[in-house]
PDB file of C-alpha atoms in Angstrom:
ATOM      1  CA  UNK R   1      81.472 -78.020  36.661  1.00  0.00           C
ATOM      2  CA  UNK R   2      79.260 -78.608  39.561  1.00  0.00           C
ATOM      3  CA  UNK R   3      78.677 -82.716  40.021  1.00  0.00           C
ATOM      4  CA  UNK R   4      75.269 -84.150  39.191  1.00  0.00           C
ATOM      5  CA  UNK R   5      74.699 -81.710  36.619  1.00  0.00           C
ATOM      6  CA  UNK R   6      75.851 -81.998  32.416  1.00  0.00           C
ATOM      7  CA  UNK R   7      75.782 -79.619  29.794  1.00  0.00           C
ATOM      8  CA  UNK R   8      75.428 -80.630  26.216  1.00  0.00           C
ATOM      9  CA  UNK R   9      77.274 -78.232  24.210  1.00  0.00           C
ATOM     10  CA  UNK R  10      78.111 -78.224  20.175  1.00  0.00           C
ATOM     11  CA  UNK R  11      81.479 -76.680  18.934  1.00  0.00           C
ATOM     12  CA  UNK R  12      82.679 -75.647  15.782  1.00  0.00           C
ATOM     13  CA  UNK R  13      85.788 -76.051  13.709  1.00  0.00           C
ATOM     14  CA  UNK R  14      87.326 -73.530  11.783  1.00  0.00           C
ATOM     15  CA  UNK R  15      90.391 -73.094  10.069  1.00  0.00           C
ATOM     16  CA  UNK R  16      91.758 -69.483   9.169  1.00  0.00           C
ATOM     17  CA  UNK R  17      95.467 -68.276   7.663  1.00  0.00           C
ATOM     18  CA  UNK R  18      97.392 -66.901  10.363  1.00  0.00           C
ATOM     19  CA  UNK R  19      99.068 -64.174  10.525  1.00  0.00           C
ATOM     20  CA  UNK R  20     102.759 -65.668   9.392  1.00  0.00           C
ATOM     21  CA  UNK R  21     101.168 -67.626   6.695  1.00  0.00           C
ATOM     22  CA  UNK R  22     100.557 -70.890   8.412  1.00  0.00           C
ATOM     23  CA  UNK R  23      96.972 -71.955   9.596  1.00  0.00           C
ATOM     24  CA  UNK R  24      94.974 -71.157  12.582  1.00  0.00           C
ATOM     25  CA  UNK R  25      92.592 -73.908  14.063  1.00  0.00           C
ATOM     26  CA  UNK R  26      89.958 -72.565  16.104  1.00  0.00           C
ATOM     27  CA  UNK R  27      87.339 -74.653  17.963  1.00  0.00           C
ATOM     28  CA  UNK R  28      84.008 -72.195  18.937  1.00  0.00           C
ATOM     29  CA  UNK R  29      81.236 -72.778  21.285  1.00  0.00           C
ATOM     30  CA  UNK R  30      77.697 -71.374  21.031  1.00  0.00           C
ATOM     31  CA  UNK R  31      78.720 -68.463  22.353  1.00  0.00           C
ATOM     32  CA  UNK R  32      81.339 -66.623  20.044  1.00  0.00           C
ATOM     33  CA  UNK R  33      81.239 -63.437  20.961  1.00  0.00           C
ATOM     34  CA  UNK R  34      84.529 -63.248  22.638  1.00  0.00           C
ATOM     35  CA  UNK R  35      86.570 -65.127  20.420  1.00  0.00           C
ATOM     36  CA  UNK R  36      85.150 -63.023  17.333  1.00  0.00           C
ATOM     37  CA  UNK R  37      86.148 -59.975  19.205  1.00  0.00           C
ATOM     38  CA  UNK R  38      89.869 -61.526  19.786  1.00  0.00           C
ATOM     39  CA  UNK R  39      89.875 -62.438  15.904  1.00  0.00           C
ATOM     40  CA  UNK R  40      88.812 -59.172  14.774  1.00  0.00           C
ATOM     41  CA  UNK R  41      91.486 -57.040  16.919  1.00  0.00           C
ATOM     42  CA  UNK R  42      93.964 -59.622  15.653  1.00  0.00           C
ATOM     43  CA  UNK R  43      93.292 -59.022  11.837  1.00  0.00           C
ATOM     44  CA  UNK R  44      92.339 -55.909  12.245  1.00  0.00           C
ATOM     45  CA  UNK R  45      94.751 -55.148   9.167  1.00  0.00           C
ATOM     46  CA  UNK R  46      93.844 -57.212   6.364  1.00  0.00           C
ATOM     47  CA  UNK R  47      90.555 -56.859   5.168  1.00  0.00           C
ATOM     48  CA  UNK R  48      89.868 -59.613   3.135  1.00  0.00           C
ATOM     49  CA  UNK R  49      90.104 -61.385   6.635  1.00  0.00           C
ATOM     50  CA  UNK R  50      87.874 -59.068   7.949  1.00  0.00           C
ATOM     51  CA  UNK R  51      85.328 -60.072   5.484  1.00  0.00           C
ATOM     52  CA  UNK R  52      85.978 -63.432   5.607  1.00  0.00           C
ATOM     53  CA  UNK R  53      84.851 -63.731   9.582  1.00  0.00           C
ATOM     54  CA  UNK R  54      82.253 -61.298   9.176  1.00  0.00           C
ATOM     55  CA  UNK R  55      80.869 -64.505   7.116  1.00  0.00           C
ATOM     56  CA  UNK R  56      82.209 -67.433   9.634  1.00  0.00           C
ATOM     57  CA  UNK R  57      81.675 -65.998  13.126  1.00  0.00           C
ATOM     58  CA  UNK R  58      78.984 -62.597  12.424  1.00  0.00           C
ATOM     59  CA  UNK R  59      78.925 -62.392  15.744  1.00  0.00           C
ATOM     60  CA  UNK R  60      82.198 -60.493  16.324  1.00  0.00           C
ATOM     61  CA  UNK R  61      80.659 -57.226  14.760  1.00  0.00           C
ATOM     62  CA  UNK R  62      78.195 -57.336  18.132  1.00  0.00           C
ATOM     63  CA  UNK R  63      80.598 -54.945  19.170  1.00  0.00           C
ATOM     64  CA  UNK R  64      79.333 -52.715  16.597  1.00  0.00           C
ATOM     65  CA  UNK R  65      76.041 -50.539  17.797  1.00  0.00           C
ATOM     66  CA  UNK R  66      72.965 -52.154  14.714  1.00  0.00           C
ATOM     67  CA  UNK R  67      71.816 -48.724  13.319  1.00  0.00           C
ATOM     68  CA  UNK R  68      68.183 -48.855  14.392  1.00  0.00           C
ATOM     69  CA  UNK R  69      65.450 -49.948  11.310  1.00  0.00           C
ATOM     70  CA  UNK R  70      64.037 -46.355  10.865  1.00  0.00           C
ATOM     71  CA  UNK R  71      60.002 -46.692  12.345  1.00  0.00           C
ATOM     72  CA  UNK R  72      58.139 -46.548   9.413  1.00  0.00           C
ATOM     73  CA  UNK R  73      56.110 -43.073   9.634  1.00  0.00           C
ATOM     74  CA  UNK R  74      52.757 -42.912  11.163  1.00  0.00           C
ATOM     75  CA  UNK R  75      50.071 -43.279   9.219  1.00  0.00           C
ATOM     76  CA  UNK R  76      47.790 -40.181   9.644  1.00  0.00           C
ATOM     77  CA  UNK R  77      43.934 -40.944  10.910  1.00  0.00           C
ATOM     78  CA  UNK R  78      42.375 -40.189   7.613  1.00  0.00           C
ATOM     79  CA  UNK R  79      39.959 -37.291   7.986  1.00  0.00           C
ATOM     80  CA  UNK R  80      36.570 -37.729   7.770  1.00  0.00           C
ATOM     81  CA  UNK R  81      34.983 -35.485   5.457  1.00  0.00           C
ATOM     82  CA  UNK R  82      31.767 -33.443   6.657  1.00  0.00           C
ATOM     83  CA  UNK R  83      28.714 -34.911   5.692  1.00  0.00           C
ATOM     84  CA  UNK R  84      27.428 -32.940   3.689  1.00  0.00           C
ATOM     85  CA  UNK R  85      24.925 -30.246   4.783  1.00  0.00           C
ATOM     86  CA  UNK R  86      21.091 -31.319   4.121  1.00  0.00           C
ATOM     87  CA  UNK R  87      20.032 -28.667   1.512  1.00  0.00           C
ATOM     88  CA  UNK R  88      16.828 -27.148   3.252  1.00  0.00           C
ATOM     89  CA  UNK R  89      13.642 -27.682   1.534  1.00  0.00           C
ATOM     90  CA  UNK R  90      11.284 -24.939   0.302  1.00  0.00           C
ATOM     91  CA  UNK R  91       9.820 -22.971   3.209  1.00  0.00           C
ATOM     92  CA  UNK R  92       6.713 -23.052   3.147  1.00  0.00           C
ATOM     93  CA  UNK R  93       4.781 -19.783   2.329  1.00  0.00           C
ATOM     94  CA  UNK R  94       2.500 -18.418   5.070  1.00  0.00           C
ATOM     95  CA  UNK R  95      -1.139 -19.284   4.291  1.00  0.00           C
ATOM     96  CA  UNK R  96      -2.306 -15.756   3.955  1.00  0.00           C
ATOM     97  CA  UNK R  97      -4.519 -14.448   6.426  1.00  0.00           C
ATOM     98  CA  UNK R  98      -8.193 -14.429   6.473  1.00  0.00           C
ATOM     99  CA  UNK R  99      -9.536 -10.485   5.698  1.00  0.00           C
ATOM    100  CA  UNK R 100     -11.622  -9.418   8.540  1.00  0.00           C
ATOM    101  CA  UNK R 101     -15.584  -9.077   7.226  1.00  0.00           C
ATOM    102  CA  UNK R 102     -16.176  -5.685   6.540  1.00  0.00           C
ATOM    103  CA  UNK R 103     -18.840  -4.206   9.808  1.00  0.00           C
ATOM    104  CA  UNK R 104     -21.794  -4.053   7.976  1.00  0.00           C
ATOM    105  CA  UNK R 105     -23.488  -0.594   7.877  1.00  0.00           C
ATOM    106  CA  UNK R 106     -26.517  -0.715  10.669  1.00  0.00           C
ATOM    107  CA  UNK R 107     -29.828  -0.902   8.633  1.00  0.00           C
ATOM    108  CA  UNK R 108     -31.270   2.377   7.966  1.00  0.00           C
ATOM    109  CA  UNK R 109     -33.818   2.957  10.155  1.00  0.00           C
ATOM    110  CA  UNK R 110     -37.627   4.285   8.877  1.00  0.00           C
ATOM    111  CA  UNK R 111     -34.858   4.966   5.430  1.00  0.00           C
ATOM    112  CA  UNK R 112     -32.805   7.208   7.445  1.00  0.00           C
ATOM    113  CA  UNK R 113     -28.491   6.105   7.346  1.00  0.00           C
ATOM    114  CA  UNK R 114     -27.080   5.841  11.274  1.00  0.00           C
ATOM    115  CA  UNK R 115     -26.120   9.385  10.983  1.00  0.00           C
ATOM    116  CA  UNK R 116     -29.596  11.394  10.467  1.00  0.00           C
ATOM    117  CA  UNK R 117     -31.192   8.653  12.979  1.00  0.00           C
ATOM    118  CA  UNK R 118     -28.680   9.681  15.306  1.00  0.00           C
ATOM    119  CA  UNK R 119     -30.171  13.675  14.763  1.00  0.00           C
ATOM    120  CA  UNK R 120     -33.269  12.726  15.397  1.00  0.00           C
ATOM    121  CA  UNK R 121     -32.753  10.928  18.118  1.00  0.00           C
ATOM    122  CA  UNK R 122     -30.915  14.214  19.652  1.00  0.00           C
ATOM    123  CA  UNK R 123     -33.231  17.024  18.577  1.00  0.00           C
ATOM    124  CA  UNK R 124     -35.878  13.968  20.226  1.00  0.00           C
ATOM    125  CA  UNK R 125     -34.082  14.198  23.040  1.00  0.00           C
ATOM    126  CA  UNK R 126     -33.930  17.680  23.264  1.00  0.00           C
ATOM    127  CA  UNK R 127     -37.492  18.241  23.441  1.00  0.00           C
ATOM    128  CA  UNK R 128     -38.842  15.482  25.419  1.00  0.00           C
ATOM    129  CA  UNK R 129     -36.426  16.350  28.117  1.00  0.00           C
ATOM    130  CA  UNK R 130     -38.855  19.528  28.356  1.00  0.00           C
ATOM    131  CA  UNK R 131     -41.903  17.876  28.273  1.00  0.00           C
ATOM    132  CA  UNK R 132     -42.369  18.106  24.312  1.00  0.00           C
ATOM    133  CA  UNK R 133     -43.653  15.611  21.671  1.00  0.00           C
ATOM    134  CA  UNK R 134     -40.772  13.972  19.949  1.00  0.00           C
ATOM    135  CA  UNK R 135     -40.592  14.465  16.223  1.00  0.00           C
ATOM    136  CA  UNK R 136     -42.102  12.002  13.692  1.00  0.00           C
ATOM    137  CA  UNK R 137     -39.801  11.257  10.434  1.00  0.00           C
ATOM    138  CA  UNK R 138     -41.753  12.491   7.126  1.00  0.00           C
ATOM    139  CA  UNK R 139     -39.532  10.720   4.787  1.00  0.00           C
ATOM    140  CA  UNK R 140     -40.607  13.730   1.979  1.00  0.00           C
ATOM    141  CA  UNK R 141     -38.607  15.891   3.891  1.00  0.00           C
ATOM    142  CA  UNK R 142     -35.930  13.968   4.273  1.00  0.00           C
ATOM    143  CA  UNK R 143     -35.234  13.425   0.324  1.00  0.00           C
ATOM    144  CA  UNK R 144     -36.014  17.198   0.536  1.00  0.00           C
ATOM    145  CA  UNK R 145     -33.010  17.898   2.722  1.00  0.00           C
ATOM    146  CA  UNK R 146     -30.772  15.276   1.055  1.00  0.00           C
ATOM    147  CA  UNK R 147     -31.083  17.139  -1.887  1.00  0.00           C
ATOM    148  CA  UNK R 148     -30.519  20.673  -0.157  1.00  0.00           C
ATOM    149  CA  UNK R 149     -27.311  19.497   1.320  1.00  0.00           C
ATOM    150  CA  UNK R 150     -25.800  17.965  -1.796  1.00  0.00           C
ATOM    151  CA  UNK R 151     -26.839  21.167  -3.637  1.00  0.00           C
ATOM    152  CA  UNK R 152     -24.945  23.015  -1.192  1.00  0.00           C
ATOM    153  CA  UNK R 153     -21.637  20.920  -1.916  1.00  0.00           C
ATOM    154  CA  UNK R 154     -21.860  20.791  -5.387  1.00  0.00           C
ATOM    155  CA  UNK R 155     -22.621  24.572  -5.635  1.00  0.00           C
ATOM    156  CA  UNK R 156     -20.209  25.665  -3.113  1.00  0.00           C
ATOM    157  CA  UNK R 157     -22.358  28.069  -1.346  1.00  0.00           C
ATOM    158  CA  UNK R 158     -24.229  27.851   2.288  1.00  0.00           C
ATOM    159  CA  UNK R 159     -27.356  29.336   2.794  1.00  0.00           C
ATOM    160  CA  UNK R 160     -31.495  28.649   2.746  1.00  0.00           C
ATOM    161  CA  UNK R 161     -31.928  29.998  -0.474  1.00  0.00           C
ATOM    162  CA  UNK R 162     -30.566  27.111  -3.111  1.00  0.00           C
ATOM    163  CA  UNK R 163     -29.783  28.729  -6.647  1.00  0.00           C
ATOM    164  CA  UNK R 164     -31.396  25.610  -8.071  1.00  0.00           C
ATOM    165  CA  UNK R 165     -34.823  25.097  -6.001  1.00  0.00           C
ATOM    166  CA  UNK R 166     -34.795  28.303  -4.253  1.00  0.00           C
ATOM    167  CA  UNK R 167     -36.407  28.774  -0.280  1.00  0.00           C
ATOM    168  CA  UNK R 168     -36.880  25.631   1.498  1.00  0.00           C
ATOM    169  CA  UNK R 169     -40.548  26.231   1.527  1.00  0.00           C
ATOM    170  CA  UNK R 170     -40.758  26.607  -2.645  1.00  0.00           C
ATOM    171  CA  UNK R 171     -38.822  23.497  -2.423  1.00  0.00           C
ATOM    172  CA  UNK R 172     -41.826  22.074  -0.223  1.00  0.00           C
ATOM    173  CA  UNK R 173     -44.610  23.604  -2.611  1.00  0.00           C
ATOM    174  CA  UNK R 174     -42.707  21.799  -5.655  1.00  0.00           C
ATOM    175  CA  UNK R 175     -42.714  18.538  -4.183  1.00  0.00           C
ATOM    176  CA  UNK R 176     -46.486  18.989  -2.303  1.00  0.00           C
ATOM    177  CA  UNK R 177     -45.601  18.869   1.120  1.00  0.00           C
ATOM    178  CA  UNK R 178     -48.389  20.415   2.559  1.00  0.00           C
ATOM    179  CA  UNK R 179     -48.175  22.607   5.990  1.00  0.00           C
ATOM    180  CA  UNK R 180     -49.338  25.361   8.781  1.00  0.00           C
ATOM    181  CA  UNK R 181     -45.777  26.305   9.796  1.00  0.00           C
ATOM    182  CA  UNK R 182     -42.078  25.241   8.141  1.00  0.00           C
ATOM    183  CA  UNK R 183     -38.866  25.608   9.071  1.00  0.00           C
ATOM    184  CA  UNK R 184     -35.087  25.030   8.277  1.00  0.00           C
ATOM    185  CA  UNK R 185     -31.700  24.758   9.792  1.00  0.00           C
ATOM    186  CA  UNK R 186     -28.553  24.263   8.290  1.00  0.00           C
ATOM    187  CA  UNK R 187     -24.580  23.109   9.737  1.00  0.00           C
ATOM    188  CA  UNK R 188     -21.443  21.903   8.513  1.00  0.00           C
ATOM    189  CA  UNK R 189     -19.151  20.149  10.649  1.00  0.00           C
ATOM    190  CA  UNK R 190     -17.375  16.934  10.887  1.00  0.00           C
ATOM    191  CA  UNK R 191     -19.732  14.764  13.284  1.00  0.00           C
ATOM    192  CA  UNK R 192     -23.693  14.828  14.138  1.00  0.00           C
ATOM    193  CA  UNK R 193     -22.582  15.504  17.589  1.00  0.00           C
ATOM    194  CA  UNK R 194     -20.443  18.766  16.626  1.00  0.00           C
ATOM    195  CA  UNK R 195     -23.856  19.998  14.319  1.00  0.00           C
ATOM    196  CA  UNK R 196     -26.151  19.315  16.848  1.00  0.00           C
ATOM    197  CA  UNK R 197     -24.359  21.357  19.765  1.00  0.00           C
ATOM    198  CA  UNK R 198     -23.903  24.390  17.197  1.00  0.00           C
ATOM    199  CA  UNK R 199     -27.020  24.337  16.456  1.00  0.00           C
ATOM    200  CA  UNK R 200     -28.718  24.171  20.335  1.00  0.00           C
ATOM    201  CA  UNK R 201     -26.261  27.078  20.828  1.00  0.00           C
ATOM    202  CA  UNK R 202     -27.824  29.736  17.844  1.00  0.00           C
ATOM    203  CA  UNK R 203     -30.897  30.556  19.292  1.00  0.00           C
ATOM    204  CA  UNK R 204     -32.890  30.898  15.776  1.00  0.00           C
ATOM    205  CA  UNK R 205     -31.906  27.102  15.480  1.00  0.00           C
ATOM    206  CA  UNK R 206     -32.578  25.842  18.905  1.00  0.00           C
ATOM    207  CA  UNK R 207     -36.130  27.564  18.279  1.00  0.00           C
ATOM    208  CA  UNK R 208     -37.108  25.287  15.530  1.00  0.00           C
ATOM    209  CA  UNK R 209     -35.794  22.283  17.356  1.00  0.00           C
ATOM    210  CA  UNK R 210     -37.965  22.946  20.156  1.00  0.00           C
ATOM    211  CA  UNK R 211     -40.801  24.317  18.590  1.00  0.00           C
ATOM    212  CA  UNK R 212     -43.901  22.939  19.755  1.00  0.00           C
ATOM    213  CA  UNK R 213     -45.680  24.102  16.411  1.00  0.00           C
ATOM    214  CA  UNK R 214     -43.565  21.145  15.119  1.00  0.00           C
ATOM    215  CA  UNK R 215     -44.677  17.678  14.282  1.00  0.00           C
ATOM    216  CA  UNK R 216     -42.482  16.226  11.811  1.00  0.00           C
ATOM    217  CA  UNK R 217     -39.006  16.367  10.540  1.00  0.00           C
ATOM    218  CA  UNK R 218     -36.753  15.455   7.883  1.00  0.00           C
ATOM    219  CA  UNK R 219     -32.933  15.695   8.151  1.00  0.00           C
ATOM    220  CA  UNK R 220     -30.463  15.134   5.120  1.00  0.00           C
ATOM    221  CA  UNK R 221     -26.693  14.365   5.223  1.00  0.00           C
ATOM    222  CA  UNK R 222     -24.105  14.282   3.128  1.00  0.00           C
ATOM    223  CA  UNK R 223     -20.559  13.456   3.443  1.00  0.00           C
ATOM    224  CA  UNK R 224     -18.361  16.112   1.680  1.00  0.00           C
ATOM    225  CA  UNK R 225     -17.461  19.870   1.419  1.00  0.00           C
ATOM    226  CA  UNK R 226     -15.184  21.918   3.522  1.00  0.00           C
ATOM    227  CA  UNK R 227     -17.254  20.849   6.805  1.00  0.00           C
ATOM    228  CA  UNK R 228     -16.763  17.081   6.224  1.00  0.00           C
ATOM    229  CA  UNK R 229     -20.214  16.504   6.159  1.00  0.00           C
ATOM    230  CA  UNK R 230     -23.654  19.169   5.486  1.00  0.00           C
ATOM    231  CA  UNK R 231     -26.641  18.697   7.658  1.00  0.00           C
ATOM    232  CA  UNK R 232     -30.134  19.978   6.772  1.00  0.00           C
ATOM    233  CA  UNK R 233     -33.155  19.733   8.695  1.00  0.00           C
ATOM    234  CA  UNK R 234     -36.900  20.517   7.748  1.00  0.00           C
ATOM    235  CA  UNK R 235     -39.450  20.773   9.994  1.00  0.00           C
ATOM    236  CA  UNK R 236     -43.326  21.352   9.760  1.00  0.00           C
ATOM    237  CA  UNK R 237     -46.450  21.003  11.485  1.00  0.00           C
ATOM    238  CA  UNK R 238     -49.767  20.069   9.292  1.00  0.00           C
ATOM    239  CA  UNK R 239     -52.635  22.185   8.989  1.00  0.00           C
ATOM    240  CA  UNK R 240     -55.215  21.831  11.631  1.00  0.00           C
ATOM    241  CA  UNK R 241     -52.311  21.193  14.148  1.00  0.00           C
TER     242      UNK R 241
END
């Protein structure tokens, strides 16, 4: 041992049977590692002696590998479970939408619908483009022709003379329409536009549109029959004209 330096050391005593029946002293130091492994080679044969320093000196089984303390299994991360899913509400139903306001029906004009203004307006047209008067609206004629048309849809027939009034000038008589000269024209089609060109195209028609005997005229239309619509127009001029 080196000078200046001192070790303080403890030993133990122990007495064991030896091998030929007497007794073994053994003195140990803190480290008994190598005398256990002398001990156990020695009684290697008799295991109660084996036991017996497995108690006194446990260190001479170092030798022997520890069997590792099994890792205790991993706890799995618990799962989280998925929220659940907000239940949607009630959609909410589409506030329905407003109707669009019917487009009112233009105001008749002097009692006429749009449709017979718009004749007048052309069979006007007609004649002042060749320097005639335009036609004034008798509104006795026009109820006159109203009622010719409709006959002629109800009745099925097309012609001047009505099986229920008869000639448009005994129709006149019976409802005191007074006159020098009278005259009628009749169409079916499906638009005032489609009349009016058939009818500037017959001469006998375009005759009593552009009569200058002519003051006044009434024109009647009704929707229906196989034409779409039945146009009627009365004209006459007054006496003294």
């Amino acid at each position: 041992m080196p000078a200046g330096r001192l070790l303080a050391s403890s030993y133990q005593r122990y007495v064991l049977p030896g091998p030929d029946g007497g007794r073994v002293f053994l003195f140990a130091g803190p480290s008994r590692g190598s005398l256990g492994l002398l001990l156990a080679d020695i009684y290697k044969d008799s295991v109660e002696l084996q036991k017996l320093l497995k108690i006194l000196i446990p260190e001479i089984w170092g030798f022997e590998e520890p069997c590792p303390e099994p890792e205790p299994e991993p706890v799995p991360d618990p799962v989280p479970e998925p929220e659940p899913e907000p239940e949607p509400g009630p959609e909410p139903e589409p506030e329905p939408e407003p109707e669009p306001e019917p487009t009112p029906e233009p105001d008749p004009e002097n009692g006429l619908t749009s449709e017979e203004q718009l004749m007048v307006d052309l069979v006007n047209k007609e004649r002042t483009q060749r320097g005639l008067k335009p036609l004034e609206v008798d509104m006795r004629l026009v109820e006159l022709a109203r009622l010719k048309s409709q006959d002629m849809i109800d009745l099925n027939y097309f012609s001047h003379t009505s099986p229920t009034y008869g000639s448009p000038f005994d129709m006149m008589k019976q409802a005191g329409v007074e006159y020098r000269t009278a005259g009628e024209n009749l169409a079916g089609a499906s638009t005032v536009e489609r009349a009016h060109n058939a009818l500037m195209q017959s001469d006998g028609h375009r005759r009593n549109i552009l009569n200058p005997a002519f003051a006044h005229i009434g024109v009647g239309i009704i929707k229906g029959g196989p034409y779409g619509m039945m146009f009627t127009q009365m004209f006459i001029g007054l006496p003294g004209f």
